[in-house]
GROMACS .gro file of C-alpha atoms in nm:
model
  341
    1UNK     CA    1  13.234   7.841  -4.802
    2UNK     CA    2  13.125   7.757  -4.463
    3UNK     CA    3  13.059   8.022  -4.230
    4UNK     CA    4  13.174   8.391  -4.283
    5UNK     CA    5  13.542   8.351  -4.369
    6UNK     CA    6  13.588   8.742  -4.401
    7UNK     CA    7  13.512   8.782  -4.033
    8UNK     CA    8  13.772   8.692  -3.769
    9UNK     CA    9  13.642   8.451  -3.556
   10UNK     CA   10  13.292   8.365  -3.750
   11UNK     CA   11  13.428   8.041  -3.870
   12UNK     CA   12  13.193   7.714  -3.710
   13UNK     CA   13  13.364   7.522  -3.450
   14UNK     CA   14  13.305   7.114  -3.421
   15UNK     CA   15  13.170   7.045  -3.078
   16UNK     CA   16  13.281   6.720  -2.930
   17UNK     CA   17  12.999   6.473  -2.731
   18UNK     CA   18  13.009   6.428  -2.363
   19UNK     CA   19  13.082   6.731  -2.107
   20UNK     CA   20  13.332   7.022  -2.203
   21UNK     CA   21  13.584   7.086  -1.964
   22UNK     CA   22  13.451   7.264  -1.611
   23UNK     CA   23  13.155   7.198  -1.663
   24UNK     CA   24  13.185   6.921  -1.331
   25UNK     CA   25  12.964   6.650  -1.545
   26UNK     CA   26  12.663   6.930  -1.494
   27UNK     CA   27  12.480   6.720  -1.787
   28UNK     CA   28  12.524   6.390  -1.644
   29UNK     CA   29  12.423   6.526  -1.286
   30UNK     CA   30  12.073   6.657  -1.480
   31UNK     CA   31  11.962   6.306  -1.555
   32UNK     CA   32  11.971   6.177  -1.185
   33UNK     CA   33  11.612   6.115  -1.029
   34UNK     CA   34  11.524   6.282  -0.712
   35UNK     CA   35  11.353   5.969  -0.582
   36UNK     CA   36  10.995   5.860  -0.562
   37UNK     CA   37  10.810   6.162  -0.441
   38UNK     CA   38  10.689   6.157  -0.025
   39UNK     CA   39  10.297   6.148   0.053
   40UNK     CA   40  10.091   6.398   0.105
   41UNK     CA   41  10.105   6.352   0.465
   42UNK     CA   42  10.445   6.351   0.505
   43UNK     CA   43  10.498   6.669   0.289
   44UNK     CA   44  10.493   6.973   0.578
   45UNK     CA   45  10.367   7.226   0.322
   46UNK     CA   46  10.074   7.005   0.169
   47UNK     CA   47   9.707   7.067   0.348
   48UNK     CA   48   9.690   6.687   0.399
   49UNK     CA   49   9.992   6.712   0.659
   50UNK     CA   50   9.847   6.977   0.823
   51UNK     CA   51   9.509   6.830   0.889
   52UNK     CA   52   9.656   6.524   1.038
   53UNK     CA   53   9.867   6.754   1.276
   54UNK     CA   54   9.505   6.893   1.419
   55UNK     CA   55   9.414   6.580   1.406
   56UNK     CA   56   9.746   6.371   1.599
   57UNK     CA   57   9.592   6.386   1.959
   58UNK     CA   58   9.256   6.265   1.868
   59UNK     CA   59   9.284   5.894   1.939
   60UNK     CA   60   9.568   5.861   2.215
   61UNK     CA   61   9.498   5.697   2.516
   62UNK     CA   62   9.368   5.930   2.811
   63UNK     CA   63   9.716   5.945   3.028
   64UNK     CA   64   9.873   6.082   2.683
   65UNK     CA   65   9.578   6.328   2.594
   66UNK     CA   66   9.604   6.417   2.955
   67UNK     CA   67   9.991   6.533   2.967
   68UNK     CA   68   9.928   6.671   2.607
   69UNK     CA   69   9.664   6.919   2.706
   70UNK     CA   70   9.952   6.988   3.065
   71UNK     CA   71   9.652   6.825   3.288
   72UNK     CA   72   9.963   6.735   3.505
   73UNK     CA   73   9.731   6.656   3.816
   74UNK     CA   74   9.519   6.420   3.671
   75UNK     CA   75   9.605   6.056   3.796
   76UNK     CA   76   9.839   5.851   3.566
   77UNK     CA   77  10.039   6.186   3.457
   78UNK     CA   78  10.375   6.208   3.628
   79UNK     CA   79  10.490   6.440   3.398
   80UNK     CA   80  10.475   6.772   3.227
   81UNK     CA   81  10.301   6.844   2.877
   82UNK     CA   82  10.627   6.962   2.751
   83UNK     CA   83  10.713   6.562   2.776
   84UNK     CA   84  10.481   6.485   2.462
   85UNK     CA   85  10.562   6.669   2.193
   86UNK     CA   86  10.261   6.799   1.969
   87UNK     CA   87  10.198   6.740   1.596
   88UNK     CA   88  10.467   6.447   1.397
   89UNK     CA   89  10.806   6.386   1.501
   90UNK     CA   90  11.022   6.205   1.255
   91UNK     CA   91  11.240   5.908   1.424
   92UNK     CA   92  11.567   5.927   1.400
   93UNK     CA   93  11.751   5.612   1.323
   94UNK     CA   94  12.073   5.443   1.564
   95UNK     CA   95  12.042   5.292   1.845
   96UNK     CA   96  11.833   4.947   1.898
   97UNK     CA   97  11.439   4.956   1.887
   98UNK     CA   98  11.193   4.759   2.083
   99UNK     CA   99  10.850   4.734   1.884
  100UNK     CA  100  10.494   4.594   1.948
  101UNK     CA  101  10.292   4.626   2.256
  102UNK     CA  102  10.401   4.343   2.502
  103UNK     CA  103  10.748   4.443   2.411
  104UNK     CA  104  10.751   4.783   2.481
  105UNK     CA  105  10.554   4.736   2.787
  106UNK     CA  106  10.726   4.507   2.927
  107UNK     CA  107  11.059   4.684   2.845
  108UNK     CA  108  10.962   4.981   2.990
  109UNK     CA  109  10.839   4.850   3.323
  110UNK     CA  110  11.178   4.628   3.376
  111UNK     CA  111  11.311   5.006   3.347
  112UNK     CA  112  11.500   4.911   2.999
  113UNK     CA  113  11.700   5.289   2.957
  114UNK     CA  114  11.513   5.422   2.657
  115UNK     CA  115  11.577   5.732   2.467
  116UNK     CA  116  11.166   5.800   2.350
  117UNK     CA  117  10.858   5.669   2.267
  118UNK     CA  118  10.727   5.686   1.976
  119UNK     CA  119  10.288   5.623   1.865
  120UNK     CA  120  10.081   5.623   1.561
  121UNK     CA  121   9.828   5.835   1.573
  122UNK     CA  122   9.481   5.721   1.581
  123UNK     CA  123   9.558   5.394   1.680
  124UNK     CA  124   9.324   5.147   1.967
  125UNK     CA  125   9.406   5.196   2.274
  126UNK     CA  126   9.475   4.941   2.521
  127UNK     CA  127   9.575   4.776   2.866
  128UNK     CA  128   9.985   4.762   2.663
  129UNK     CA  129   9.935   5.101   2.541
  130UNK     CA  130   9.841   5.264   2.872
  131UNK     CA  131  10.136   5.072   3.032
  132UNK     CA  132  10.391   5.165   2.842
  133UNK     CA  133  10.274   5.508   2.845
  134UNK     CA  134  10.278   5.524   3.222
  135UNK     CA  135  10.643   5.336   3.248
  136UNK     CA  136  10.741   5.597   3.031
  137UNK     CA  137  10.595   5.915   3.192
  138UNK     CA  138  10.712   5.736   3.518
  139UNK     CA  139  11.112   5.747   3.366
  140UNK     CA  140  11.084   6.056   3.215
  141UNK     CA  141  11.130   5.933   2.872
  142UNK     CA  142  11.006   6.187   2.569
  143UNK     CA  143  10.679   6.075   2.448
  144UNK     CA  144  10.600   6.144   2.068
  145UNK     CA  145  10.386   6.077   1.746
  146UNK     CA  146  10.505   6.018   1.376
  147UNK     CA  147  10.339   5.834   1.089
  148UNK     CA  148  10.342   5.451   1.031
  149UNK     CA  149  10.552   5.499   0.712
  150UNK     CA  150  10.811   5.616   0.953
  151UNK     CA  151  10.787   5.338   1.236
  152UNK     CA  152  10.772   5.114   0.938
  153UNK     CA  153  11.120   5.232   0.857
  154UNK     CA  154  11.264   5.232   1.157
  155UNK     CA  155  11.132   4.913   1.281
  156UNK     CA  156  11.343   4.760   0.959
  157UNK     CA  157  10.986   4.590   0.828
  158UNK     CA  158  10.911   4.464   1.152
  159UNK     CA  159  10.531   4.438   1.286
  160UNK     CA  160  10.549   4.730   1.532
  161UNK     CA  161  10.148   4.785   1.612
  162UNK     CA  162  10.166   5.141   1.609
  163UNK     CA  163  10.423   5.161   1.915
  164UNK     CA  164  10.817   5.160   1.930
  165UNK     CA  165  11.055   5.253   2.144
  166UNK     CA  166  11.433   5.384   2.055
  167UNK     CA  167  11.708   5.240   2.305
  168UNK     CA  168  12.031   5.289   2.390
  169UNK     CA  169  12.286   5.045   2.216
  170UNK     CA  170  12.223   4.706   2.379
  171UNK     CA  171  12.434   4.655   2.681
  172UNK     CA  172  12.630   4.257   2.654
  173UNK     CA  173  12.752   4.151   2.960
  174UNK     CA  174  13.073   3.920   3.008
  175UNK     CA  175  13.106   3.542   2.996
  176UNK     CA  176  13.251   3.546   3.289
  177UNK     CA  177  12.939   3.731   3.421
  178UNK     CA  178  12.764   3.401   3.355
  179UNK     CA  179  12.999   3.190   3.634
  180UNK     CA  180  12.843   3.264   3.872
  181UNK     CA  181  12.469   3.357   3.913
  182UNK     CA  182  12.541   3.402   4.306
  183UNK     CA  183  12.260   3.270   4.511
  184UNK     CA  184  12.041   3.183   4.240
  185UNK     CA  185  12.052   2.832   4.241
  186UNK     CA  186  12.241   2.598   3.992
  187UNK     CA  187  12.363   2.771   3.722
  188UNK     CA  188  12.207   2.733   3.369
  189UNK     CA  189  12.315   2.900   3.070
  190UNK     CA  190  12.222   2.843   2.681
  191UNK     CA  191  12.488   2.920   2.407
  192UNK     CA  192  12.389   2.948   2.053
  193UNK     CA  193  12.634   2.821   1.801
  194UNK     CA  194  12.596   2.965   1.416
  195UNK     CA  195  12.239   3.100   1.505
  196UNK     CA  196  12.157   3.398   1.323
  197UNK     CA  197  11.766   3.469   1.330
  198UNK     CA  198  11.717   3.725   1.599
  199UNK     CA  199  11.387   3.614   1.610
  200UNK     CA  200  11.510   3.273   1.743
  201UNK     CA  201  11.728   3.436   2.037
  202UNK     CA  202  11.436   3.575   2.135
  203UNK     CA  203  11.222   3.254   2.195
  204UNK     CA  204  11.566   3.114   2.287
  205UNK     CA  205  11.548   3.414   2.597
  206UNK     CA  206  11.226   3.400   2.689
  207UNK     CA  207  11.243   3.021   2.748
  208UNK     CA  208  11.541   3.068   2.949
  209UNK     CA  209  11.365   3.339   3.177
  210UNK     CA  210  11.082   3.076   3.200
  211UNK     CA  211  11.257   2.795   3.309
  212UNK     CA  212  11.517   2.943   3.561
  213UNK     CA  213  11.776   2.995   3.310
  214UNK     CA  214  12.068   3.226   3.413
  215UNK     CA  215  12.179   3.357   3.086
  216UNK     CA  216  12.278   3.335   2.714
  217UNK     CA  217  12.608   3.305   2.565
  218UNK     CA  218  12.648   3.449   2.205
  219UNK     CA  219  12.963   3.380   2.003
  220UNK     CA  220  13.083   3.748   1.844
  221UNK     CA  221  13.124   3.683   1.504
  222UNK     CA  222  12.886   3.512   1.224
  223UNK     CA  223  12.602   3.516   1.503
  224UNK     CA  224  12.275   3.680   1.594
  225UNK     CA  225  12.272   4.012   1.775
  226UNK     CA  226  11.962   4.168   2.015
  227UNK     CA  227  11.761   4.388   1.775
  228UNK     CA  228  11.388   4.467   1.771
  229UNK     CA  229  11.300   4.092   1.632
  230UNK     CA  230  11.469   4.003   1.966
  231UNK     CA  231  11.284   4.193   2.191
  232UNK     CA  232  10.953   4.121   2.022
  233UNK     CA  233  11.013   3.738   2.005
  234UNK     CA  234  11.117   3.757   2.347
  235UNK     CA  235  10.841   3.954   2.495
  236UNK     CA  236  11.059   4.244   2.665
  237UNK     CA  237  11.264   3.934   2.834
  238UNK     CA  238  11.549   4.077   2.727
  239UNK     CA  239  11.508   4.301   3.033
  240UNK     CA  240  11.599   4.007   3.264
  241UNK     CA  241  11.817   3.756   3.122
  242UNK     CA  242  12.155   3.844   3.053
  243UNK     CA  243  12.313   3.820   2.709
  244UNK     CA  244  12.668   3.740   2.719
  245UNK     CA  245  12.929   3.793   2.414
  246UNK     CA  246  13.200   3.550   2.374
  247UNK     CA  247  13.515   3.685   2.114
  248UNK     CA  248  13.610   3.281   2.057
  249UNK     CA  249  13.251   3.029   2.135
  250UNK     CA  250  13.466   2.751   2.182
  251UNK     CA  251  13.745   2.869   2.415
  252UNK     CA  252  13.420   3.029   2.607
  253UNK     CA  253  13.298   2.705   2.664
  254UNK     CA  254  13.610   2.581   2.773
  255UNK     CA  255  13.643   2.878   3.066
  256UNK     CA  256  13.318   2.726   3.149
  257UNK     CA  257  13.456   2.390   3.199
  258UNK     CA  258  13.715   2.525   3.389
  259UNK     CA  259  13.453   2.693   3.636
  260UNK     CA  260  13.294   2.390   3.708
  261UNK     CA  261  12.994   2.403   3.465
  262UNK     CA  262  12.927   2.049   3.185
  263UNK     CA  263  12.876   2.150   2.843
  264UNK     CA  264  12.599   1.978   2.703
  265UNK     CA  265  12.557   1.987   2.299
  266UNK     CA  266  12.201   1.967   2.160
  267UNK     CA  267  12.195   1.773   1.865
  268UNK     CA  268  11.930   1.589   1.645
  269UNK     CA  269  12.230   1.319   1.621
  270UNK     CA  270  12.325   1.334   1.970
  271UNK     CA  271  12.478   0.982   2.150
  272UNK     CA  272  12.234   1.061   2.460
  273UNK     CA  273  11.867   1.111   2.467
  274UNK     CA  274  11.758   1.383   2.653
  275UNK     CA  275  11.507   1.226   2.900
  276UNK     CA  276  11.825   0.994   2.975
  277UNK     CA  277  12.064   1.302   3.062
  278UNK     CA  278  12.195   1.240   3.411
  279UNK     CA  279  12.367   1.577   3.437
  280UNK     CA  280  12.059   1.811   3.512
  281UNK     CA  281  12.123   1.879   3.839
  282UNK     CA  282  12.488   2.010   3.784
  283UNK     CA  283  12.604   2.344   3.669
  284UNK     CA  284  12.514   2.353   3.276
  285UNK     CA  285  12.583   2.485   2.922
  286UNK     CA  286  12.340   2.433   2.730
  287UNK     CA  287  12.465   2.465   2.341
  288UNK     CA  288  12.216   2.448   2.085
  289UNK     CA  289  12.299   2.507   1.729
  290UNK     CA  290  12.194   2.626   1.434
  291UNK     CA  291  11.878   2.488   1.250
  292UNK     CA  292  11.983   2.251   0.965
  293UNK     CA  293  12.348   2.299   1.040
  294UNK     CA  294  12.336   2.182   1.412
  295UNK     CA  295  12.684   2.257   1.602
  296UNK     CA  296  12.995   2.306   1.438
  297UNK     CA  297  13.276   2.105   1.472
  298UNK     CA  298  13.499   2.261   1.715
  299UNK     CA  299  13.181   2.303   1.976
  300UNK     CA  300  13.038   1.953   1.918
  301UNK     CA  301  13.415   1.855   2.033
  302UNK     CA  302  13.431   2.064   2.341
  303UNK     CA  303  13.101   1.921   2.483
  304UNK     CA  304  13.088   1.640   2.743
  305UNK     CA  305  12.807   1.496   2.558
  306UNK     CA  306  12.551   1.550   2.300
  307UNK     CA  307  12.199   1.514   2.389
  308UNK     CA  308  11.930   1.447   2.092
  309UNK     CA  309  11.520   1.516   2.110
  310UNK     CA  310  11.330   1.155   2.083
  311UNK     CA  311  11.081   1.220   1.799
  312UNK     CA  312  10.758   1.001   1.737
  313UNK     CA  313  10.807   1.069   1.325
  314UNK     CA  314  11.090   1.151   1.087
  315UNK     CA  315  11.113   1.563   1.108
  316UNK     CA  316  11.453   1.680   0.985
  317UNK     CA  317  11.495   1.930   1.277
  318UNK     CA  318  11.295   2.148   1.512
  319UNK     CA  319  11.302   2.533   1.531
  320UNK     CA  320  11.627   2.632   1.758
  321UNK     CA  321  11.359   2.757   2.017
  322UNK     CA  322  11.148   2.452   2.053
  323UNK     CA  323  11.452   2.243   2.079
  324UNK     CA  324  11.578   2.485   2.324
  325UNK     CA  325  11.292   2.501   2.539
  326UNK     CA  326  11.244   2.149   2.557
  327UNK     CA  327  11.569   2.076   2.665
  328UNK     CA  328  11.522   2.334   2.963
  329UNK     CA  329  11.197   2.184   3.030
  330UNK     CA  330  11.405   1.868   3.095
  331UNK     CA  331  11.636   2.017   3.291
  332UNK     CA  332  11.390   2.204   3.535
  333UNK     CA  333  11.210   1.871   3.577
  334UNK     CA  334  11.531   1.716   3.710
  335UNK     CA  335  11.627   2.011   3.915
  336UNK     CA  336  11.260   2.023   4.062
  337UNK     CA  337  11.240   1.655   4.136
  338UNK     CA  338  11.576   1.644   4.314
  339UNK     CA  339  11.470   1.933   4.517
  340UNK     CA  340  11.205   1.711   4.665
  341UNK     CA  341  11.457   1.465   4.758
   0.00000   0.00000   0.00000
């Protein structure tokens, strides 16, 4: 007989598989990783975390060593030491980011409202780094180290050189912003159809704040945003062109038409050439679209023409910001020649 029948209670019972009631899946919860485990350096109790904290200050550039040690009357320090923070300071992530050297430098000296500034320690010090370093001690903004794991993560895998800057969420301004540029001269303005590489906006920007462009129109939905690709392809000339935000691309371009402005499409199949476009001196939209795709159907029909790029041999399409730039090119050459006239 099976167990101790005589006793009350001493008889076997048959357990069942899986968790028993209350237990709140305590076995299932057991088998869970924890995740890969941190490096040394990043581990606060580990001596290899430590020694890079004695170590953090050792290879900033002067102005930074300067506020660290409070040498507030040295020149190039505007600030207190309390303003760079000693040891590692872990990022913390929202908000946009501006990355790499001419970026952040340039940011920072158009005044771009930033929330830090964040270095890797031990990194070379140059003509960038001492810039941005004296924009920022200049605005006030909180100057701090961390690791290069951690920029790496909050850059989003971007190239960051061992400098980054948080920002407050990116400002868009109004389409209607972009009617009138005042007493700028003729208005210019570039709107992206279906182009989603940030890195592309950015070219797209800084060739518009090289050739006397007045803005960028951005349609809200299935589109590129300005995020630290932006800045970086753009060189910090974010700063100084305005990005509009249209809810509808197509009924944007139509207010524009309204206001005076031509819409001109950009198109490897455009009617037009573009050394043969005979509206460069007027108020312009300049819509370029997206690589491959080129416009959609609904903007290609809301342009007053669509220009194409004379090629010498049979490329399928340029990049969105050579095309772009080249068409500005064009247009400045027009404006500046009638300007003479």
């Amino acid at each position: 007989m099976a167990g101790n029948a005589r006793r009350p209670g001493a008889a076997r019972k048959t357990s069942r598989k899986g968790p028993s009631v209350g237990t709140g899946g305590h076995r299932r919860k057991g088998l869970e990783g924890r995740g890969p485990t941190p490096k040394a350096e990043d581990r606060e109790y580990h001596k290899a975390h430590k020694r890079a904290d004695r170590d953090a200050g050792a290879a900033l550039p002067p102005t930074s060593q300067r506020a660290r040690a409070g040498n507030t009357g040295a020149p190039g320090t505007a600030r207190s030491a309390a303003t760079v923070t000693a040891g590692r300071r872990r990022p913390r992530p929202g908000g946009d980011v501006v990355v790499g050297r001419n970026a952040v430098a340039e940011a920072l000296s158009a005044g771009v409202p930033a929330t830090a500034l964040y270095l890797a320690p031990r990194g070379e010090a140059d003509d960038r780094i001492t810039a941005a370093l004296r924009a920022a001690q200049d605005a006030g903004i909180p100057i701090l180290e961390t690791t290069r794991p951690d920029l790496d993560r909050l850059s989003g895998g971007v190239i960051h050189q061992g400098i980054l800057a948080t920002l407050a969420p990116f400002e868009y301004a109004d389409p209607i912003d972009l009617h009138d540029p005042l007493a700028r001269g003729v208005p210019l303005v570039v709107a992206l159809d279906g182009v989603t590489d940030p890195r592309n906006l950015g070219a797209v920007i800084r060739s518009v704040a090289a050739f006397g462009g007045h803005g960028v129109l951005i349609p809200q939905r299935r589109s590129v945003e300005v995020s630290a690709g932006t800045w970086k392809a753009s060189a910090g000339t974010v700063a100084r062109v305005p990005v509009a935000k249209a809810t509808n691309l197509t009924r944007a371009l139509e207010d524009f038409q309204r206001a005076g402005f031509f819409v001109v499409g950009l198109d490897a199949d455009g009617d037009v050439p573009l050394p043969q476009l005979a509206l460069g001196t007027e108020p312009l939209v300049l819509v370029v679209g997206s690589e491959g795709k080129g416009l959609s159907r609904l903007v290609r029909a809301t342009c007053d023409v669509v220009v194409s790029i004379p090629m010498a041999s049979a490329v399928e399409s340029l990049n969105v910001g050579v095309a772009a730039g080249i068409a500005l090119y064009q247009v400045a050459c027009q404006r500046a020649v009638a300007s003479l006239s």
